[in-house]
Each structure stands twice: as structure tokens, then as C-alpha cells.
Amino acid sequence: MSARMARPDAVAGSSNTPMAPPGPGGARLKAGPALPDTPPARSGAGAARSDVRADRSSVRRAQSSAAEAERLRVARAAAVLGEHAGVARVAALLDREVDEIRSVAAELTRAGLIVEGCRPHPDMAAMVLRELPADERRRLHAAAAEALCRDGFPAAAVAAHLVAAGDARGSWAAQVLLEVADHAFAADELDSAGAYLELAYRASRRADERAAIATRLVAVEWRINPSGRTRNFGRLRAALRTGRVPCPELPTTVLRMLWHGHVLHADHALLRLRQEADPAALGDRLEFLGAWLRYTHPVQAQRHPWLPAARAAESAPPERDSPHRQAAALLAGLWEQRAPEETAAAAQRILAQHRLTTETVEVLVAAVDCLLHTDRLDAADAWCQSLLAEATARRAPTWQALFASARAETLLRKGNPVEAAGHALVALNLLPAEQLGVWLGWAVSVLVRALTAQGRHAEAAAQLERPVPRAMFESRFALGYLRARGDHCLATGRIEEAERHFRRCGRLMNEWGLDFAWLAPWRNDLAAVSLAAGQPRPARELATRHLEAIGGAEGHHTGGVSLRLLAVTADPLRRVTLLRRSAALARSGGDELELATVLADLGSAYRALGEVDRARPPLREAARLAEVCGAEPLLARLQVDPGQNPRDTVGGTGFEALSPAERRVAELAANGNRNRDIAEHLDITTSTVEQHLTRVYRKLAVARRSELRFALAAHTSGGDHSAVG
């Protein structure tokens, strides 16, 4: 390296506390004293002799002081270099001749301050570094980093000095820091990786290199803070506008932009991919990007039809495929209506072969989704638990939120709305809502449907007041969200509004080319609306169309729902036949809430035929399952006392368990008051406020103040409960 080494001469005479050395003899290392003042003038020969003696004494003291300062400089350089210190390296660091340093090192060795090879004694090094001025320490560390890099030392050793210097200059420093950042990131040491990358960003003087570093900084912070308002995300957007994001990073950048609804930035990245991407290098990732956009962001996919189509038939052995290629083929199989067994096997293979990383998180989410779509609920639940545990162990709240949402949906599909609501709340509490971007719709939709199934309509309404990104309605998360709104409206008697939401869901699916029953059974939803409106004929037509779309009732779990809806429109005898068949499908599909609903209808059908004895078993089982599921509306219909509310065992004890003091504190905190303001308002201490809030968070199953407003909204009156996200 050609950069000039820092020289510590400037602080040779700085004042330092004398330090007792660790070696024998108690030698001391300190800065030399200043030269003495000029002695008073004398006259005559005696005065002349006195002046000569004083001059000689001053010269000796000056020489001693200079030697002491030189020893101090050597000790400082050796202390900074640590285990990598050596005579030649210390000489280079101080810009001295090797022989000069060797003689000083010999003196320090005799004093026990350094050991053989010019390495510092640990105690001496600690004392010297403690007394070393900050500016001088930074200069010595910067020079040490350059010296070690020039001598071919490992990147980790060089980077340690660059970090200690707090500054770096030149591409060589940036490359060293990038290398150690990669190792830190792979070891989940995110704080260290972020520090190395930030220093590398400042060290680099090339715009292209800085843009590449910005993408890696966003990747590091994305696992814990997927915000679109951070400095690094701003750097990434700026680099994208100027066309400096490296081409291999563009597929991931597209996903980052679409997460927060930055559609124009995503378009810009996709256009660059079209013009510059090397199919040989990015073929698999481009194929997955096209399949993922078609599945999750269909509007974006329609704007970029040039993206390569996913291949359902795999032309290479699966174990030799990249995760992106496998996932692209998996999603293609959904659209081509491959056999559920084949799709489920491919999803299991992906989940078993690939570890959770920044590059594979969407791949694994797609695999879990495919298990859900093919009704492999137990397998999907097991994988969600495994991935959620891994994300938790690796301290990645973004990943936790995704797989908590996936598990919430799995549990809801299994007919367990109580636990589904608990996991959806976990997803919403892990990160501020705005950081979830369009993915917010996933957790909110599951939570609203779970609350509606339990009859907690006020709480569901509060969640629906939560602002969601406008861009969400160009993603598949809009489908679940619209269905959740429709379910809530239907359960609360707003039939026309429910129909509007369900029809919008179906219209979007048609526009996007995603009209698949496994994605959203909107025809069944509209059939339920027609029945609620007293219109059996359109209900029968819609349910029949849904059965045709899935190839028969056994083609998908929603076929059993269609049979239950058709039973309402049939004559009493046919109704029993349809409901028994629907119950068998619900039982085999593992949806306990649907099974409870079908059995309740079956018991009512038997009663209508006057077969009271045959009605009792399905009604008793329906009541038992409804209580297990926490489905209070169904229990009320069956006129069964639910006893202890199952939801009290999951996610806290609810609003009713709050004491009056806790309620007052919670309401003030939900309105945005600081702890100090609450304490003054209630005439209590700040510590008491904190204790109250801790208990409130536990009882209401929330993890942050911003969620209090939604948790309390169901129990407040007037207009004070409008959500602000």
C-alpha cells in the first residue's frame, strides 16, 4: 500500500500517568519532563563554571527526556499492534530505522514492558492504550491496518484495526471490510456486519461500489428492521435511480421495493434486468422472480411479460437444482393444476433441502403456501413451527413475522381461531405495522377472520380500521383482506357490504389471471351471502360453479363447504345426504370449526325430519368442537353454555382482567401520552406507570405501545377508538 503511515511523534511529550511495569525491577514508563527554565544570570568565573555545569545537566536531561519519549512511542506502537507487533513492523509504523527500534525494544524488554519479538506485555499494553490520546490511537490503528494488509494478514486482523480507527480510506480498506462483513453476516452477527459495511461504505470512493454496499446494508438491516425510511434504504433507492445497483442484486431489490409499494422503483429495476441480465448467471433467479411476481404481485407481472415463464417439469435432478429453480417449478405446478401429491412432495423437498437465508425466505414461504393450498395442514404447521423457531433463535423479527403469519393461517385452516388469532397478534407485535408493508394484509386478514369466528366483532372491527398500504390492493394479500372484511360484514348483518367485498375479490382474481379455488373460494363466499339474503337459487349456482372449478367436492377442502351450502337449498332428505358427505370431507381435511358447523347443520336436518335420537350425537360433537375452537356464535346457536372461554388461555386474559388503574394508564398510553405525562395526569410515579403498562401488555397480548389502541378499541366508546396504524 502506498498510503503514508501515521507517525505518533506529535504526542511523544503528552502527559500521562506514570505506570508501574509488570517486569522485574519496577521500571517505569512515562513521558519525559519538559526542559528546565533558564537559570538566573551570574557573574564572574564561578558563574561561567556554573553555567557550563547547568548546560551539561540540561543536555543530559533533554537526552533522557528524548529517550523516554522514544520508548513511549515504541511502547504505544507495540501496544496498538498487539500480537502482530514486531521490530520491523513497529519501525514501519513509526517511520524509523529498524536498528533504532531494535535498541529501544531491547531496553523495554529488559524492563519487562515487552516480550521477545517486540510484542507488548498484556498489562503494559492495557495501561498504554488506556492513556493513549484518542486521536493518536485512531492514527496508529489506521497505520497498523495498512501495514498488516500490506504484509498479507487475514482480513479479520486488518478489519479490527480499521474499526478501532473509526475511519477508512481507499478501495483496499473497503474490500477488507466487505470480506469480514460477509463472514459476520453468515454467522448471524448482524451488528458487526452492519458496522463493517457502514465503514466500507464511507471508505469507498467509487459510486458503483457504494451502491453495491448499500444493497448489502439493506440486506443486513432487513432481518430486524424492514423499514422503507432508513438511511440505507434511501441509499438503495438513490442507487437504483442512478442505475448503479449491481445487476445480480436487482432481483432482490425488486422484492424490497414491492414490499413497501415502491412500484416505479421496482419497474426501473425490472427494466434494467431486461436490458442487462445475463441469463446464464441469473436464469434461475429470474425464473423465480417471474413466478413469484405472478403469484404475489400479479399487476407487476402483467406489466413485465418478458420475465421468463416458470417450468413445471424439472429437467435436472431436484437435489442438484437451485432453490429458486425448484420454487419456480413449484409455483408453475399450481397454475398448471398438477396433482396435489406431486405439488406437496416438491414443497417438502424444498423445505428439507434449503436453509433459511435472506436469499431463500420467499422460496420457503412459497413452499409452505403450497402445502396449505394442497391441504397438507399438519405438514405446513410443522414446518411453520420449525422455521419460526429458527427465525427466533437467529433473532430475525422480520422472518418471525412472516412465519408467524403463515402459522396463523395454517391454524385458522385447521379450525383453531383462538390460536390463529394469537399467532397473528405475534406477527403484528414483532414489528411496527408500517414496516410490514404490503405483507401487513396477511396478518391482519387472518386476525380479523379468527376474531370473527370467535364472535369478537368489536375487536375485528378495530383491526379493520388499521390503515393498510394502497399498494397492497395490487398484491395477493388483498384477496385475504377482502375476504376478511366480507366475513366480518356477513357476521354482523351487513349483507350488501359483504357482497361488495367478495365480488371485488373475485373480480381481482379474474383480472390477474389467478381465479383458482385454492387461492380464495370467493364463489362459496358469495353463496353464503345469497343464503343470508334469502336467495337460494344464486347460492346454489355459485356453489355448483365452485365445485366445477375444483373438479368435484373431493378436489379441495372447500368442496365440503360447497356441499354444506348446497344442502341449505336442498329438500330435507337430500340435505342430510349432502351434509353427511360434507362432514366426512371436513373430518378428513382436519378443519375442526368447519366440521362443527357441518355437524350442527346435520343435527338440525335430522331434527327437521323428526329423527331426534339421530340428531343428538352430531349436535353434542358440534358443541364440543365449537367450545374447543372458541366459536361462541356457533355455541350460541347450539344454546350451549361455553363455560371457560378457551381464548383466555392464549395471548393474555383480555380487557376484563385489567384493573381500573391499569385501564386508565392503558387508555392514556394508547392516546399517545408519554409515561411522564401519564404520571403527572394520574398523580403517580413514572415507575408505577411502567409497572401498570407491563401488566397491560401481558393481559392484552401486545408488545408495543402502538398496538394498544387496537387492543382497546373494542371496549371504548365514541370516536376515540379510530386507529392510526
XYZ file of C-alpha atoms in Angstrom:
725
model
C 0.000 0.000 0.000
C 1.304 3.439 -0.915
C -0.574 5.457 1.681
C 1.762 7.296 4.083
C 1.988 5.724 7.535
C 0.846 7.770 10.511
C 3.614 8.951 12.829
C 2.939 9.315 16.544
C 5.730 11.874 17.156
C 3.191 14.607 17.837
C 2.180 13.133 21.155
C 5.578 11.962 22.346
C 5.621 14.551 25.056
C 1.984 14.262 26.068
C 1.356 13.960 29.781
C 0.457 10.510 31.009
C 0.014 8.995 34.434
C 3.195 7.076 35.321
C 2.637 3.339 35.081
C 4.272 0.571 37.109
C 5.614 -2.037 34.663
C 4.874 -5.732 35.053
C 8.512 -6.735 34.690
C 11.214 -7.050 37.364
C 12.858 -4.057 38.924
C 9.800 -1.856 38.864
C 10.985 0.192 35.874
C 8.607 2.991 34.949
C 7.450 4.202 31.535
C 6.393 7.823 31.282
C 6.617 10.868 29.099
C 9.795 12.868 29.585
C 9.669 16.164 31.541
C 9.878 19.483 29.824
C 13.275 21.218 29.565
C 14.105 23.297 32.694
C 13.776 27.041 32.768
C 16.931 29.077 32.019
C 18.895 29.567 35.303
C 19.365 33.118 36.644
C 22.371 35.054 35.339
C 25.612 35.001 37.329
C 28.826 36.985 37.057
C 32.486 36.040 37.070
C 34.389 32.783 36.542
C 32.245 30.955 39.135
C 29.195 31.929 37.238
C 30.732 30.689 33.982
C 31.586 27.312 35.528
C 28.112 27.092 36.997
C 26.605 27.851 33.599
C 28.667 25.074 31.982
C 27.542 22.554 34.616
C 23.911 23.664 34.186
C 24.131 23.360 30.411
C 25.579 19.861 30.668
C 22.852 18.875 33.135
C 20.175 20.284 30.845
C 21.617 18.401 27.879
C 21.594 15.163 29.879
C 18.029 15.781 30.996
C 16.985 16.622 27.439
C 18.664 13.466 26.143
C 16.964 11.430 28.849
C 13.615 13.036 28.013
C 14.048 12.324 24.298
C 14.959 8.705 25.026
C 11.950 8.377 27.316
C 9.668 9.835 24.629
C 11.101 7.424 22.056
C 10.489 4.477 24.376
C 6.936 5.698 24.890
C 6.363 5.907 21.126
C 7.648 2.368 20.638
C 5.529 1.075 23.514
C 2.444 2.716 22.043
C 3.049 1.295 18.583
C 3.654 -2.180 20.041
C 0.501 -1.927 22.175
C -1.626 -0.994 19.172
C -0.174 -3.793 17.035
C -0.676 -6.292 19.849
C 0.133 -9.873 18.933
C 1.151 -8.761 15.447
C 3.886 -6.449 16.739
C 7.473 -6.934 15.594
C 10.578 -4.783 15.344
C 10.259 -4.252 11.600
C 6.527 -3.576 11.796
C 6.896 -1.111 14.687
C 9.674 0.624 12.738
C 7.405 0.919 9.716
C 4.570 2.224 11.875
C 6.827 4.950 13.359
C 8.768 5.621 10.152
C 12.049 4.789 11.887
C 15.058 2.668 11.045
C 14.868 -0.932 12.204
C 18.149 -0.646 14.174
C 16.802 2.333 16.132
C 13.698 0.426 17.118
C 15.696 -2.700 17.942
C 17.805 -0.830 20.501
C 14.747 0.769 22.121
C 12.959 -2.583 22.111
C 15.924 -4.131 23.902
C 15.614 -1.539 26.691
C 11.879 -2.163 27.017
C 12.477 -5.909 27.056
C 14.981 -5.567 29.895
C 12.393 -3.516 31.767
C 9.785 -6.253 31.235
C 7.481 -3.981 29.253
C 7.641 -6.018 26.080
C 8.490 -9.629 25.427
C 10.669 -11.190 22.807
C 9.822 -10.109 19.279
C 8.669 -6.644 20.354
C 5.279 -7.951 21.429
C 3.809 -5.956 24.324
C 3.244 -7.417 27.732
C -0.576 -7.627 28.151
C -0.631 -5.490 31.292
C 1.622 -2.876 29.737
C -0.476 -2.796 26.578
C -3.671 -2.237 28.555
C -2.124 0.649 30.514
C -0.572 2.293 27.480
C -3.767 2.079 25.425
C -5.798 3.456 28.314
C -3.587 6.536 28.472
C -3.178 6.930 24.702
C -4.945 10.065 23.375
C -7.917 9.211 21.179
C -6.668 10.996 18.073
C -3.292 9.326 18.299
C -4.855 5.921 18.882
C -7.004 6.271 15.755
C -3.975 7.285 13.677
C -1.926 4.354 14.913
C -4.757 1.869 14.262
C -5.230 3.217 10.730
C -1.490 2.866 10.053
C -1.491 -0.617 11.626
C -4.356 -1.708 9.370
C -2.462 -0.616 6.270
C 0.735 -2.300 7.458
C -0.993 -5.590 8.202
C -2.821 -5.534 4.882
C 0.452 -4.897 3.060
C 2.022 -7.836 4.906
C -0.791 -10.177 3.838
C -2.501 -10.690 7.186
C -6.078 -12.112 7.276
C -8.900 -9.675 6.638
C -10.247 -10.079 10.190
C -6.979 -8.792 11.698
C -6.883 -5.808 9.350
C -10.571 -5.008 9.852
C -10.176 -4.936 13.637
C -7.727 -2.021 13.276
C -9.958 -0.256 10.740
C -12.891 -0.439 13.125
C -10.735 0.780 16.012
C -9.580 3.681 13.851
C -13.223 4.549 13.188
C -12.382 5.600 9.661
C -11.018 4.080 6.486
C -9.875 5.322 3.126
C -9.470 3.554 -0.180
C -10.851 0.579 -2.023
C -8.391 -1.788 -0.331
C -9.985 -0.976 3.041
C -13.489 -1.365 1.618
C -12.656 -4.796 0.215
C -11.207 -5.962 3.532
C -14.302 -4.785 5.398
C -16.655 -6.404 2.886
C -14.900 -9.742 3.344
C -15.264 -9.747 7.121
C -18.840 -8.415 6.825
C -19.759 -11.473 4.750
C -18.413 -13.792 7.437
C -20.219 -11.877 10.189
C -23.493 -11.927 8.256
C -23.211 -15.671 7.631
C -22.689 -16.161 11.384
C -25.789 -14.009 12.167
C -23.610 -11.341 13.797
C -25.741 -8.580 12.327
C -24.431 -5.707 14.444
C -20.850 -6.479 13.469
C -21.776 -6.968 9.824
C -23.588 -3.644 9.780
C -20.633 -1.842 11.382
C -18.173 -3.312 8.859
C -20.420 -2.426 5.917
C -21.047 1.115 7.108
C -17.305 1.688 7.444
C -16.763 0.154 3.994
C -19.404 2.476 2.547
C -17.522 5.501 3.928
C -14.173 4.095 2.820
C -15.175 3.608 -0.792
C -14.797 6.475 -3.236
C -16.440 4.718 -6.199
C -20.152 5.246 -6.743
C -20.705 1.738 -8.126
C -19.002 0.150 -5.151
C -21.007 2.277 -2.710
C -24.236 1.230 -4.418
C -23.291 -2.437 -4.029
C -22.502 -1.875 -0.356
C -25.863 -0.126 0.133
C -27.692 -3.232 -1.088
C -25.819 -5.333 1.443
C -26.532 -2.865 4.239
C -30.248 -3.119 3.475
C -29.995 -6.922 3.472
C -28.428 -6.834 6.953
C -30.963 -4.459 8.468
C -33.923 -6.074 6.674
C -33.949 -9.016 9.074
C -34.556 -6.753 12.065
C -35.859 -3.511 10.588
C -37.531 -3.822 7.156
C -38.380 -0.143 7.089
C -38.599 1.983 3.974
C -37.477 5.059 5.919
C -33.965 4.131 6.976
C -30.855 5.850 5.666
C -29.688 2.650 3.997
C -32.995 2.112 2.212
C -32.725 5.704 0.989
C -29.232 4.955 -0.288
C -30.570 1.909 -2.127
C -33.349 3.895 -3.770
C -30.873 6.572 -4.846
C -28.534 3.948 -6.287
C -31.449 2.383 -8.134
C -32.468 5.712 -9.662
C -28.941 6.293 -10.923
C -28.640 2.776 -12.345
C -25.748 1.755 -10.092
C -27.228 -1.232 -8.246
C -25.265 -4.308 -9.429
C -27.279 -6.482 -11.792
C -27.078 -9.613 -9.585
C -28.693 -7.629 -6.757
C -31.630 -6.382 -8.836
C -33.998 -9.360 -8.276
C -33.765 -8.941 -4.504
C -34.052 -5.169 -4.874
C -37.315 -5.628 -6.810
C -38.760 -7.574 -3.862
C -37.584 -4.917 -1.384
C -39.260 -2.170 -3.391
C -42.525 -4.048 -3.820
C -42.602 -4.857 -0.080
C -43.180 -1.151 0.533
C -45.169 -0.476 -2.628
C -42.451 1.462 -4.468
C -43.793 0.315 -7.816
C -41.888 2.777 -10.007
C -38.568 1.794 -8.439
C -39.418 -1.868 -8.977
C -40.270 -1.125 -12.619
C -36.924 0.619 -13.053
C -35.077 -2.397 -11.635
C -37.025 -4.798 -13.859
C -36.269 -2.756 -16.978
C -32.568 -2.878 -16.144
C -32.817 -6.617 -15.657
C -34.392 -6.946 -19.088
C -31.581 -4.948 -20.710
C -28.539 -6.155 -18.756
C -29.238 -9.502 -17.075
C -27.061 -12.423 -18.062
C -29.387 -15.435 -18.449
C -26.533 -17.789 -17.707
C -25.847 -16.146 -14.343
C -29.354 -15.096 -13.296
C -31.582 -17.558 -15.145
C -32.877 -19.403 -12.069
C -33.417 -16.227 -10.066
C -35.194 -14.517 -12.961
C -37.412 -17.552 -13.402
C -38.337 -17.492 -9.712
C -38.833 -13.730 -9.797
C -41.315 -14.112 -12.639
C -43.198 -16.896 -10.844
C -43.170 -15.053 -7.515
C -44.443 -11.817 -9.036
C -47.227 -13.693 -10.810
C -48.186 -15.309 -7.502
C -47.746 -12.365 -5.130
C -47.670 -9.177 -7.247
C -49.698 -10.074 -10.356
C -50.121 -6.469 -11.525
C -46.354 -6.092 -11.663
C -46.022 -9.391 -13.510
C -48.558 -8.283 -16.108
C -46.545 -5.119 -16.751
C -43.428 -7.186 -17.433
C -44.463 -10.150 -19.595
C -40.860 -10.575 -20.752
C -39.993 -12.315 -17.459
C -39.236 -15.977 -18.203
C -42.074 -18.398 -17.582
C -41.526 -20.949 -14.855
C -41.030 -24.545 -15.959
C -43.215 -27.032 -14.163
C -41.300 -30.033 -15.484
C -37.879 -30.221 -13.880
C -35.149 -31.122 -16.348
C -32.447 -31.760 -13.756
C -32.399 -33.940 -10.644
C -34.053 -31.994 -7.806
C -31.087 -32.340 -5.478
C -28.900 -30.517 -7.997
C -31.324 -27.646 -8.529
C -31.068 -24.210 -7.025
C -33.799 -23.262 -4.529
C -35.042 -20.587 -6.935
C -35.429 -23.045 -9.775
C -37.247 -25.526 -7.579
C -39.613 -22.878 -6.208
C -40.356 -21.536 -9.694
C -41.294 -25.043 -10.829
C -43.395 -25.491 -7.688
C -45.447 -22.339 -8.344
C -45.804 -23.253 -12.005
C -47.290 -26.566 -10.912
C -50.016 -24.723 -9.019
C -51.115 -22.846 -12.127
C -50.964 -25.962 -14.267
C -53.107 -27.879 -11.771
C -50.560 -30.588 -11.092
C -51.661 -33.407 -8.804
C -51.724 -32.260 -5.147
C -49.487 -35.159 -4.141
C -46.815 -34.051 -6.613
C -47.010 -30.416 -5.534
C -46.853 -31.319 -1.850
C -43.836 -33.582 -2.416
C -41.994 -30.807 -4.276
C -42.769 -28.356 -1.451
C -41.499 -30.795 1.179
C -38.310 -31.321 -0.840
C -37.594 -27.580 -0.935
C -38.212 -27.168 2.796
C -35.976 -30.120 3.630
C -33.085 -29.152 1.355
C -32.664 -25.426 1.885
C -31.757 -23.414 4.949
C -33.487 -20.182 5.892
C -31.419 -17.284 4.497
C -32.010 -13.842 3.058
C -31.983 -15.398 -0.410
C -34.379 -18.245 0.383
C -37.014 -16.703 2.657
C -39.501 -16.134 -0.190
C -38.735 -19.612 -1.519
C -39.622 -21.197 1.815
C -42.745 -19.077 2.212
C -43.877 -20.273 -1.233
C -43.268 -23.896 -0.216
C -45.312 -23.519 2.984
C -48.096 -21.847 0.983
C -48.173 -24.785 -1.420
C -48.592 -27.210 1.466
C -51.566 -25.129 2.581
C -53.034 -24.977 -0.916
C -52.823 -28.761 -1.210
C -54.469 -29.277 2.225
C -51.320 -30.690 3.882
C -52.142 -28.818 7.074
C -50.155 -30.906 9.557
C -47.028 -30.734 7.405
C -47.479 -26.979 6.901
C -47.923 -26.459 10.646
C -44.825 -28.498 11.469
C -42.679 -26.570 9.012
C -44.058 -23.234 10.229
C -43.109 -24.143 13.794
C -39.632 -25.201 12.709
C -38.978 -22.074 10.637
C -40.451 -19.821 13.304
C -38.187 -21.382 15.937
C -35.142 -20.924 13.688
C -36.032 -17.293 12.969
C -36.466 -16.686 16.708
C -33.153 -18.340 17.576
C -31.382 -16.243 14.956
C -33.014 -13.017 16.190
C -34.709 -12.153 12.910
C -38.066 -10.496 13.699
C -38.865 -9.964 10.011
C -38.666 -13.691 9.368
C -40.541 -14.360 12.602
C -43.392 -12.123 11.451
C -43.651 -13.936 8.121
C -43.730 -17.435 9.569
C -45.964 -16.403 12.480
C -48.435 -15.147 9.846
C -48.079 -18.420 7.938
C -48.706 -20.431 11.098
C -51.712 -18.260 11.965
C -53.235 -19.026 8.573
C -52.459 -22.724 8.995
C -54.156 -22.815 12.391
C -57.181 -20.974 11.037
C -57.442 -23.518 8.235
C -57.307 -26.259 10.870
C -60.295 -24.663 12.579
C -58.435 -23.193 15.559
C -59.286 -19.470 15.513
C -58.120 -18.898 19.094
C -54.511 -19.876 18.469
C -54.652 -18.399 14.968
C -55.505 -15.014 16.472
C -52.668 -15.400 18.971
C -50.072 -16.025 16.260
C -51.427 -13.229 14.086
C -51.016 -10.886 17.053
C -47.452 -12.153 17.477
C -46.737 -11.223 13.858
C -48.191 -7.743 14.364
C -46.296 -7.193 17.620
C -42.884 -8.223 16.331
C -42.523 -5.151 14.121
C -44.252 -1.788 13.811
C -47.147 -2.224 11.396
C -45.760 0.153 8.782
C -42.582 -1.921 8.493
C -44.567 -4.928 7.267
C -45.524 -3.076 4.082
C -47.991 -4.936 1.876
C -47.398 -8.083 3.962
C -49.386 -6.396 6.721
C -52.521 -7.589 4.934
C -51.610 -11.228 5.626
C -51.533 -10.973 9.421
C -54.482 -8.580 9.624
C -56.725 -10.702 7.404
C -56.064 -13.860 9.427
C -56.596 -11.990 12.693
C -59.914 -10.483 11.553
C -61.252 -13.823 10.329
C -60.157 -15.533 13.559
C -61.782 -12.859 15.731
C -64.959 -13.003 13.647
C -65.147 -16.777 14.055
C -64.972 -16.280 17.825
C -67.679 -13.637 17.796
C -65.279 -10.880 18.859
C -66.731 -8.491 16.337
C -65.749 -5.232 18.005
C -62.094 -6.270 18.093
C -62.269 -7.391 14.465
C -63.761 -4.018 13.514
C -60.915 -2.251 15.308
C -58.350 -4.198 13.285
C -60.163 -3.316 10.054
C -59.763 0.356 10.903
C -55.994 -0.103 10.757
C -54.535 1.723 7.734
C -53.073 -0.594 5.098
C -50.819 0.365 2.162
C -52.644 1.227 -1.032
C -50.172 -0.955 -2.929
C -51.497 -3.968 -1.023
C -54.514 -3.998 -3.342
C -52.170 -4.846 -6.222
C -50.883 -7.913 -4.363
C -52.404 -11.266 -3.457
C -52.690 -10.109 0.154
C -55.668 -8.034 -0.980
C -57.618 -11.253 -1.568
C -57.402 -12.452 2.024
C -58.019 -8.956 3.314
C -61.195 -8.516 1.235
C -62.443 -11.937 2.328
C -61.811 -10.996 5.957
C -63.797 -7.778 5.549
C -66.577 -9.716 3.857
C -66.688 -12.356 6.610
C -66.907 -9.661 9.266
C -69.672 -7.798 7.428
C -71.638 -11.000 6.893
C -71.321 -11.986 10.553
C -72.549 -8.558 11.668
C -75.528 -8.487 9.304
C -74.185 -6.084 6.653
C -75.032 -8.330 3.737
C -74.694 -5.816 0.882
C -71.300 -4.665 2.112
C -70.141 -8.270 2.442
C -71.233 -8.991 -1.122
C -69.294 -5.971 -2.362
C -66.066 -7.171 -0.771
C -66.450 -10.747 -2.031
C -67.262 -9.601 -5.557
C -64.239 -7.324 -5.580
C -62.101 -10.278 -4.520
C -63.445 -12.363 -7.419
C -63.016 -9.505 -9.879
C -59.368 -9.020 -8.921
C -58.682 -12.735 -9.271
C -60.165 -12.715 -12.764
C -58.231 -9.599 -13.779
C -54.974 -11.064 -12.511
C -55.450 -14.489 -14.072
C -55.481 -16.061 -10.596
C -59.027 -17.411 -10.459
C -58.068 -20.556 -8.564
C -60.244 -22.027 -5.824
C -57.147 -22.941 -3.797
C -56.244 -19.269 -3.528
C -59.601 -17.760 -2.473
C -63.005 -19.545 -2.725
C -64.928 -16.352 -3.463
C -67.860 -18.192 -5.105
C -68.522 -20.048 -1.846
C -68.362 -16.718 -0.029
C -70.935 -15.176 -2.357
C -73.136 -18.264 -1.990
C -73.149 -17.715 1.784
C -74.150 -14.084 1.197
C -77.022 -15.188 -1.057
C -78.265 -17.596 1.587
C -78.136 -14.871 4.215
C -80.171 -12.680 1.859
C -82.734 -15.437 1.386
C -81.800 -16.154 -2.237
C -81.258 -19.935 -2.541
C -81.120 -20.075 -6.323
C -77.994 -17.885 -6.847
C -76.453 -19.605 -3.835
C -76.936 -22.989 -5.487
C -75.486 -21.714 -8.771
C -72.403 -20.223 -7.114
C -71.679 -23.311 -5.003
C -72.082 -25.528 -8.066
C -69.681 -23.334 -10.061
C -67.128 -23.640 -7.309
C -67.395 -27.438 -7.357
C -66.860 -27.384 -11.114
C -63.792 -25.167 -10.690
C -62.116 -27.640 -8.309
C -63.139 -30.739 -10.248
C -65.558 -32.142 -7.681
C -66.045 -31.945 -3.937
C -63.008 -34.147 -3.225
C -60.699 -31.896 -5.262
C -60.150 -29.385 -2.468
C -61.206 -28.839 1.129
C -63.513 -26.029 0.011
C -65.597 -28.634 -1.797
C -67.028 -29.696 1.544
C -68.087 -26.095 2.198
C -69.857 -26.061 -1.175
C -71.788 -29.206 -0.218
C -72.828 -27.626 3.081
C -74.096 -24.542 1.257
C -75.917 -26.654 -1.315
C -77.586 -28.599 1.490
C -79.360 -25.454 2.659
C -81.034 -25.165 -0.748
C -81.990 -28.871 -0.985
C -85.049 -30.774 0.236
C -84.813 -32.331 3.748
C -83.783 -35.811 2.629
C -81.138 -34.632 0.174
C -79.934 -32.160 2.786
C -78.948 -34.980 5.131
C -77.078 -36.787 2.355
C -75.122 -33.687 1.368
C -74.292 -32.809 4.958
C -73.044 -36.291 5.784
C -70.766 -36.155 2.778
C -69.631 -32.644 3.763
C -68.920 -33.816 7.315
C -66.760 -36.662 6.009
C -64.718 -34.220 3.918
C -64.353 -31.775 6.819
C -63.220 -34.579 9.111
C -60.604 -35.823 6.643
C -59.464 -32.260 5.922
C -58.731 -31.517 9.569
C -60.834 -28.324 9.824
C -62.473 -28.656 13.239
C -64.509 -25.459 13.012
C -65.945 -26.409 9.627
C -66.686 -29.870 10.989
C -68.503 -28.355 13.968
C -70.545 -26.154 11.621
C -71.484 -29.075 9.372
C -72.425 -31.282 12.332
C -74.630 -28.518 13.747
C -76.406 -28.318 10.366
C -76.652 -32.115 10.241
C -78.244 -32.274 13.697
C -80.738 -29.597 12.682
C -81.528 -31.553 9.492
C -82.222 -34.706 11.499
C -84.485 -32.740 13.835
C -86.384 -31.335 10.858
C -87.083 -34.931 9.821
C -88.271 -35.779 13.321
C -85.262 -38.060 13.990
C -84.361 -36.584 17.368
C -82.242 -39.547 18.504
C -80.070 -39.336 15.399
C -79.704 -35.580 15.916
C -78.175 -35.803 19.386
C -74.694 -37.257 18.536
C -73.786 -34.712 15.832
C -75.114 -31.862 17.962
C -73.106 -32.976 21.003
C -69.939 -33.309 18.909
C -70.615 -29.937 17.291
C -70.929 -28.323 20.721
C -67.717 -29.939 21.937
C -65.752 -28.855 18.866
C -67.212 -25.360 18.956
C -66.099 -24.940 22.553
C -62.610 -26.213 21.736
C -62.443 -23.776 18.806
C -63.765 -20.874 20.859
C -66.572 -20.358 18.321
C -69.054 -18.517 20.538
C -71.521 -17.695 17.715
C -71.886 -21.405 16.987
C -72.218 -22.196 20.693
C -74.946 -19.585 20.992
C -76.750 -21.131 18.039
C -76.500 -24.538 19.699
C -77.670 -22.991 23.008
C -74.730 -24.448 24.918
C -73.009 -22.702 27.815
C -69.422 -22.318 26.638
C -68.042 -22.385 30.186
C -64.498 -21.132 30.373
C -63.594 -19.162 27.311
C -60.778 -21.014 25.521
C -59.312 -17.761 24.272
C -58.393 -16.857 27.845
C -55.649 -19.471 27.686
C -53.977 -17.885 24.685
C -52.460 -14.449 24.391
C -53.346 -12.933 27.769
C -56.503 -12.576 29.814
C -58.310 -9.812 27.983
C -59.661 -6.374 28.755
C -61.903 -7.572 31.553
C -58.867 -8.647 33.595
C -57.457 -5.101 33.712
C -57.800 -3.243 36.990
C -59.320 0.266 36.919
C -55.868 1.789 37.380
C -54.436 -0.317 34.556
C -57.303 0.703 32.281
C -56.682 4.398 32.932
C -52.971 4.041 32.212
C -53.637 1.926 29.111
C -56.119 4.431 27.664
C -53.759 7.362 28.200
C -50.849 5.451 26.670
C -52.987 4.420 23.694
C -53.729 8.102 23.051
C -50.026 8.844 22.669
C -49.167 10.197 26.125
C -45.655 9.658 27.423
C -45.058 7.864 30.729
C -44.087 11.139 32.388
C -47.298 12.823 31.206
C -49.409 9.885 32.407
C -47.729 10.012 35.815
C -48.460 13.731 36.168
C -52.056 13.322 34.989
C -52.806 10.482 37.432
C -50.583 11.826 40.226
C -48.485 8.671 40.414
C -44.815 7.920 39.835
C -43.310 7.089 36.455
C -42.215 3.726 37.860
C -45.827 2.907 38.728
C -46.871 3.781 35.175
C -44.234 1.411 33.796
C -45.414 -1.403 36.078
C -49.030 -0.875 35.023
C -48.075 -0.923 31.339
C -46.080 -4.134 31.755
C -49.179 -5.869 33.165
C -51.402 -4.313 30.480
C -49.151 -5.602 27.693
C -49.240 -9.102 29.180
C -53.007 -9.191 29.663
C -53.828 -7.739 26.254
C -51.143 -9.760 24.435
C -49.447 -6.761 22.871
C -45.754 -5.991 22.684
C -45.664 -2.304 21.810
C -47.495 0.892 22.618
C -48.699 1.395 19.023
C -50.825 -1.778 19.313
C -52.622 -0.652 22.476
C -55.064 1.453 20.533
C -56.304 -1.528 18.548
C -56.492 -3.768 21.614
C -58.581 -1.195 23.489
C -60.733 -0.040 20.568
C -63.296 -2.795 21.020
C -64.041 -1.618 24.556
C -64.104 2.172 24.106
C -66.996 4.291 23.011
C -67.450 7.221 20.687
C -64.920 8.214 18.088
C -61.843 7.863 20.255
C -61.048 4.411 19.006
C -60.148 5.186 15.395
C -56.895 3.511 14.532
C -53.857 5.325 13.298
C -51.679 2.371 12.364
